[in-house]
Structures are given as structure tokens and as C-alpha cells.
Amino acid sequence: MLLSTKPTSSNAFLSKEAFAEIPSKFFDLAKRPEVFEYMVNIRRVIHENPELGFEEFGTSKLIRNELDKLGIPYKYPIAVTGVVGYIGSGKSPFVAIRADMDALAMQVVNI
């Protein structure tokens, strides 16, 4: 199960007004130290708790919790553990972003 030693709160750095400005100020927002730190912490939690394909229950829960904090609607489950978040109106033009969240099974060989 994914348990973070540090709280991961999206609301700590995004007001409703700031959230509404994401499309026009995306890169400026991404450079903010608190956003960078937030993303690094999320990445660390996911990488410290690898889960194989169709077994990403903790990762999926983490993503859904973060989407809930951001007020982003989503559909779950998709193919067991998948999550699809929806941002925007759904009308053209639109962009789809896909990301894998499963770990690869690796065998460690000691030489």
C-alpha cells in the first residue's frame, strides 16, 4: 500500500483562481518550487512502492486521492486499476495524455 511519510496536498499551493489559470500559465506554474516539490514527492512515493500491471491498487488510490483534492472528475476502474481524469469542456480542441503506472518485473543478478 502506498503510504507517504509526507502529506501530499494539492490544495496547499493551488487556489481556485490559480487552478483556473493553469492553461494559460502552465509552464510558469510548473516552475514554482512548491509545485516542483509536490511532483517530486508524488514520484518518490510511487517509485518507492512499485506495483506490477493490473496490481497497481495503491498507485491508483494515490492518483484518485490527488484528483479528488484537485476537484478533477475521473472514471474508475478502467481495466482493473486504471483511472481517466477529465479536465476542460471536452470540446475541440482537446489533448489526451496517457501515462503508465505499472512497474516492470525485474530480476536482480548479483555478479
Backbone as numpy.savetxt, mean C-alpha at the origin, in Angstrom:
# Nx Ny Nz CAx CAy CAz Cx Cy Cz
1.73 -13.02 10.53 0.88 -11.84 10.53 1.77 -10.60 10.53
1.35 -9.60 9.84 2.13 -8.36 9.77 1.83 -7.49 10.97
2.81 -7.33 11.79 2.67 -6.44 12.94 3.79 -5.44 12.89
3.44 -4.20 12.81 4.44 -3.14 12.73 4.81 -2.68 14.13
6.10 -2.48 14.36 6.52 -1.93 15.63 6.29 -0.42 15.66
6.15 0.17 14.48 5.87 1.60 14.38 4.46 1.77 13.86
3.70 2.70 14.41 2.36 2.91 13.85 2.45 3.45 12.43
1.57 2.95 11.58 1.54 3.41 10.20 0.21 4.11 9.97
0.20 5.40 10.14 -1.01 6.18 10.02 -0.93 7.13 8.85
-1.78 6.91 7.86 -1.81 7.79 6.70 -2.31 9.16 7.06
-3.24 9.24 8.01 -3.86 10.50 8.36 -2.90 11.45 9.08
-1.76 10.95 9.50 -0.81 11.78 10.23 -0.25 12.90 9.35
-0.22 12.71 8.04 0.39 13.72 7.19 -0.51 14.18 6.05
-1.73 13.66 5.91 -2.61 14.07 4.82 -3.94 14.58 5.35
-4.18 15.86 5.15 -5.50 16.40 5.45 -6.38 16.16 4.23
-7.68 16.41 4.35 -8.58 16.25 3.20 -8.15 17.18 2.06
-7.73 18.38 2.41 -7.31 19.34 1.40 -6.05 18.84 0.67
-5.10 18.32 1.44 -3.86 17.80 0.84 -4.16 16.59 -0.03
-5.06 15.73 0.43 -5.43 14.54 -0.34 -6.02 14.95 -1.69
-6.84 16.00 -1.71 -7.47 16.46 -2.94 -6.45 17.03 -3.93
-5.30 17.48 -3.42 -4.27 18.08 -4.28 -3.27 17.06 -4.83
-3.42 15.79 -4.49 -2.46 14.78 -4.92 -2.28 14.77 -6.43
-3.34 14.76 -7.24 -3.10 14.69 -8.70 -2.21 15.81 -9.22
-2.40 17.03 -8.74 -1.64 18.15 -9.28 -0.29 18.33 -8.60
-0.12 17.80 -7.42 1.12 18.01 -6.68 1.76 16.70 -6.25
1.55 15.66 -7.04 1.99 14.32 -6.67 3.48 14.25 -6.34
4.32 14.74 -7.23 5.76 14.61 -7.01 6.25 15.46 -5.84
5.68 16.64 -5.67 6.05 17.46 -4.51 5.66 16.76 -3.22
4.47 16.17 -3.19 4.01 15.44 -2.00 4.91 14.24 -1.72
5.28 13.51 -2.77 6.10 12.31 -2.60 7.48 12.63 -2.03
7.95 13.87 -2.23 9.27 14.26 -1.73 9.25 14.70 -0.27
8.06 14.88 0.29 7.98 15.32 1.69 8.57 14.25 2.60
9.41 14.64 3.56 10.07 13.66 4.42 9.10 12.71 5.13
7.97 13.22 5.59 7.04 12.35 6.31 6.37 11.33 5.40
6.16 11.69 4.13 5.60 10.73 3.17 6.64 9.68 2.82
7.87 10.13 2.61 8.97 9.20 2.32 9.13 8.21 3.46
9.15 8.70 4.69 9.31 7.84 5.86 8.15 6.85 5.98
6.94 7.33 5.72 5.76 6.47 5.75 5.90 5.32 4.75
6.30 5.64 3.52 6.45 4.62 2.48 7.57 3.64 2.82
8.67 4.12 3.33 9.78 3.24 3.72 9.32 2.29 4.82
8.58 2.82 5.81 8.10 1.97 6.90 7.16 0.88 6.41
6.24 1.23 5.51 5.32 0.24 4.94 6.11 -0.83 4.19
7.06 -0.40 3.38 7.88 -1.35 2.62 8.64 -2.29 3.56
9.18 -1.75 4.63 9.93 -2.59 5.58 9.03 -3.63 6.23
7.84 -3.23 6.63 6.90 -4.17 7.25 6.58 -5.30 6.28
6.31 -4.96 5.03 5.98 -5.98 4.03 7.17 -6.91 3.79
8.37 -6.34 3.66 9.55 -7.16 3.38 10.00 -7.98 4.58
9.68 -7.56 5.79 10.03 -8.32 6.99 9.09 -9.50 7.21
7.97 -9.51 6.48 6.97 -10.56 6.64 6.55 -11.10 5.28
7.47 -11.77 4.56 7.16 -12.24 3.21 6.09 -13.34 3.23
5.22 -13.28 2.23 4.16 -14.29 2.10 4.11 -14.75 0.64
3.96 -16.05 0.44 3.90 -16.61 -0.90 2.57 -16.29 -1.56
2.53 -16.47 -2.88 1.32 -16.20 -3.65 0.09 -16.91 -3.11
-1.03 -16.21 -3.09 -2.32 -16.68 -2.58 -2.28 -16.97 -1.08
-1.21 -16.54 -0.41 -1.09 -16.67 1.05 -0.76 -15.32 1.69
-0.98 -14.22 0.96 -0.60 -12.89 1.45 -1.70 -12.28 2.31
-2.16 -13.02 3.29 -3.27 -12.55 4.13 -2.87 -11.34 4.97
-1.69 -11.37 5.56 -1.22 -10.25 6.37 -0.94 -9.02 5.52
-0.31 -9.22 4.36 -0.02 -8.10 3.46 -1.31 -7.47 2.96
-2.26 -8.32 2.59 -3.55 -7.82 2.11 -4.26 -7.02 3.19
-4.20 -7.51 4.42 -4.84 -6.80 5.54 -4.16 -5.45 5.76
-2.83 -5.41 5.69 -2.10 -4.15 5.84 -2.53 -3.15 4.77
-2.60 -3.59 3.53 -3.01 -2.71 2.44 -4.43 -2.21 2.65
-5.34 -3.10 3.02 -6.73 -2.68 3.25 -6.84 -1.69 4.41
-6.07 -1.92 5.46 -6.07 -0.97 6.58 -5.59 0.41 6.15
-4.54 0.46 5.34 -4.02 1.74 4.87 -5.01 2.42 3.92
-5.65 1.65 3.05 -6.68 2.22 2.17 -7.84 2.78 2.99
-8.23 2.06 4.05 -9.28 2.56 4.94 -8.88 3.89 5.57
-7.65 3.98 6.05 -7.17 5.22 6.67 -7.19 6.39 5.69
-6.92 6.09 4.42 -6.91 7.13 3.40 -8.30 7.41 2.83
-9.27 6.61 3.23 -10.63 6.78 2.71 -10.76 6.36 1.26
-9.93 5.43 0.82 -9.95 4.95 -0.56 -10.78 3.68 -0.63
-11.85 3.68 -1.43 -12.67 2.47 -1.55 -11.91 1.37 -2.29
-12.24 0.13 -1.98 -11.56 -0.99 -2.63 -12.49 -2.19 -2.72
-12.09 -3.12 -3.56 -12.80 -4.39 -3.69 -11.88 -5.49 -3.19
-12.42 -6.37 -2.37 -11.67 -7.47 -1.78 -12.64 -8.59 -1.45
-12.30 -9.83 -1.64 -11.06 -10.36 -2.19 -11.12 -10.49 -3.71
-9.98 -10.40 -4.32 -9.80 -10.67 -5.74 -8.80 -11.82 -5.80
-9.20 -12.95 -6.33 -8.30 -14.13 -6.42 -7.67 -14.43 -5.06
-8.47 -14.59 -4.05 -8.11 -14.97 -2.68 -7.66 -13.80 -1.83
-6.51 -13.18 -2.14 -5.97 -12.14 -1.27 -5.82 -10.78 -1.95
-6.16 -10.67 -3.22 -5.97 -9.44 -3.97 -6.89 -8.32 -3.53
-6.43 -7.09 -3.78 -7.16 -5.88 -3.43 -7.11 -4.94 -4.64
-8.25 -4.34 -4.98 -8.28 -3.33 -6.03 -8.82 -2.05 -5.41
-7.99 -1.01 -5.38 -8.40 0.29 -4.85 -8.86 1.19 -5.98
-9.81 2.08 -5.66 -10.37 2.98 -6.67 -10.14 4.44 -6.25
-9.45 5.19 -7.10 -9.20 6.60 -6.87 -9.70 7.35 -8.10
-10.44 8.41 -7.90 -10.92 9.21 -9.03 -12.35 8.88 -9.41
-12.75 9.39 -10.56 -14.14 9.25 -11.00 -14.40 7.96 -11.77
-13.35 7.34 -12.29 -13.52 6.16 -13.13 -13.78 6.49 -14.58
-13.85 7.79 -14.89 -14.07 8.23 -16.26 -12.73 8.52 -16.93
-12.73 8.52 -18.24 -11.51 8.82 -19.00 -11.07 10.25 -18.76
-9.81 10.52 -18.80 -8.73 9.55 -18.88 -8.48 8.92 -17.52
-7.95 7.71 -17.52 -7.65 7.04 -16.26 -6.37 6.23 -16.40
-5.82 5.87 -15.26 -4.58 5.10 -15.21 -4.82 3.92 -14.28
-4.33 2.76 -14.67 -4.38 1.57 -13.82 -2.96 1.24 -13.40
-2.79 0.95 -12.13 -1.48 0.58 -11.60 -1.61 -0.79 -10.96
-0.70 -1.68 -11.30 -0.73 -3.03 -10.76 0.56 -3.27 -9.97
0.43 -3.97 -8.86 1.62 -4.29 -8.07 1.47 -5.70 -7.49
2.54 -6.44 -7.51 2.56 -7.76 -6.87 2.88 -7.57 -5.41
2.32 -8.44 -4.57 2.62 -8.35 -3.15 3.09 -9.68 -2.58
3.32 -10.66 -3.47 3.79 -11.96 -2.98 5.31 -12.04 -3.01
5.82 -12.88 -2.13 7.25 -13.13 -2.07 7.57 -14.33 -2.95
8.81 -14.44 -3.35 9.24 -15.59 -4.13 9.87 -16.61 -3.18
9.50 -17.87 -3.37 10.10 -18.95 -2.58 11.54 -19.11 -3.04
12.46 -19.03 -2.10 13.88 -19.14 -2.45 14.53 -20.14 -1.53
15.45 -20.90 -2.10 16.21 -21.84 -1.31 17.57 -21.23 -1.03
17.95 -21.19 0.24 19.23 -20.63 0.63 20.26 -21.75 0.61
21.35 -21.50 -0.09 22.42 -22.50 -0.18 23.64 -21.93 0.53
24.11 -22.65 1.52 25.34 -22.25 2.22 26.54 -22.81 1.49
27.47 -21.95 1.19 28.67 -22.38 0.47 29.84 -22.43 1.44
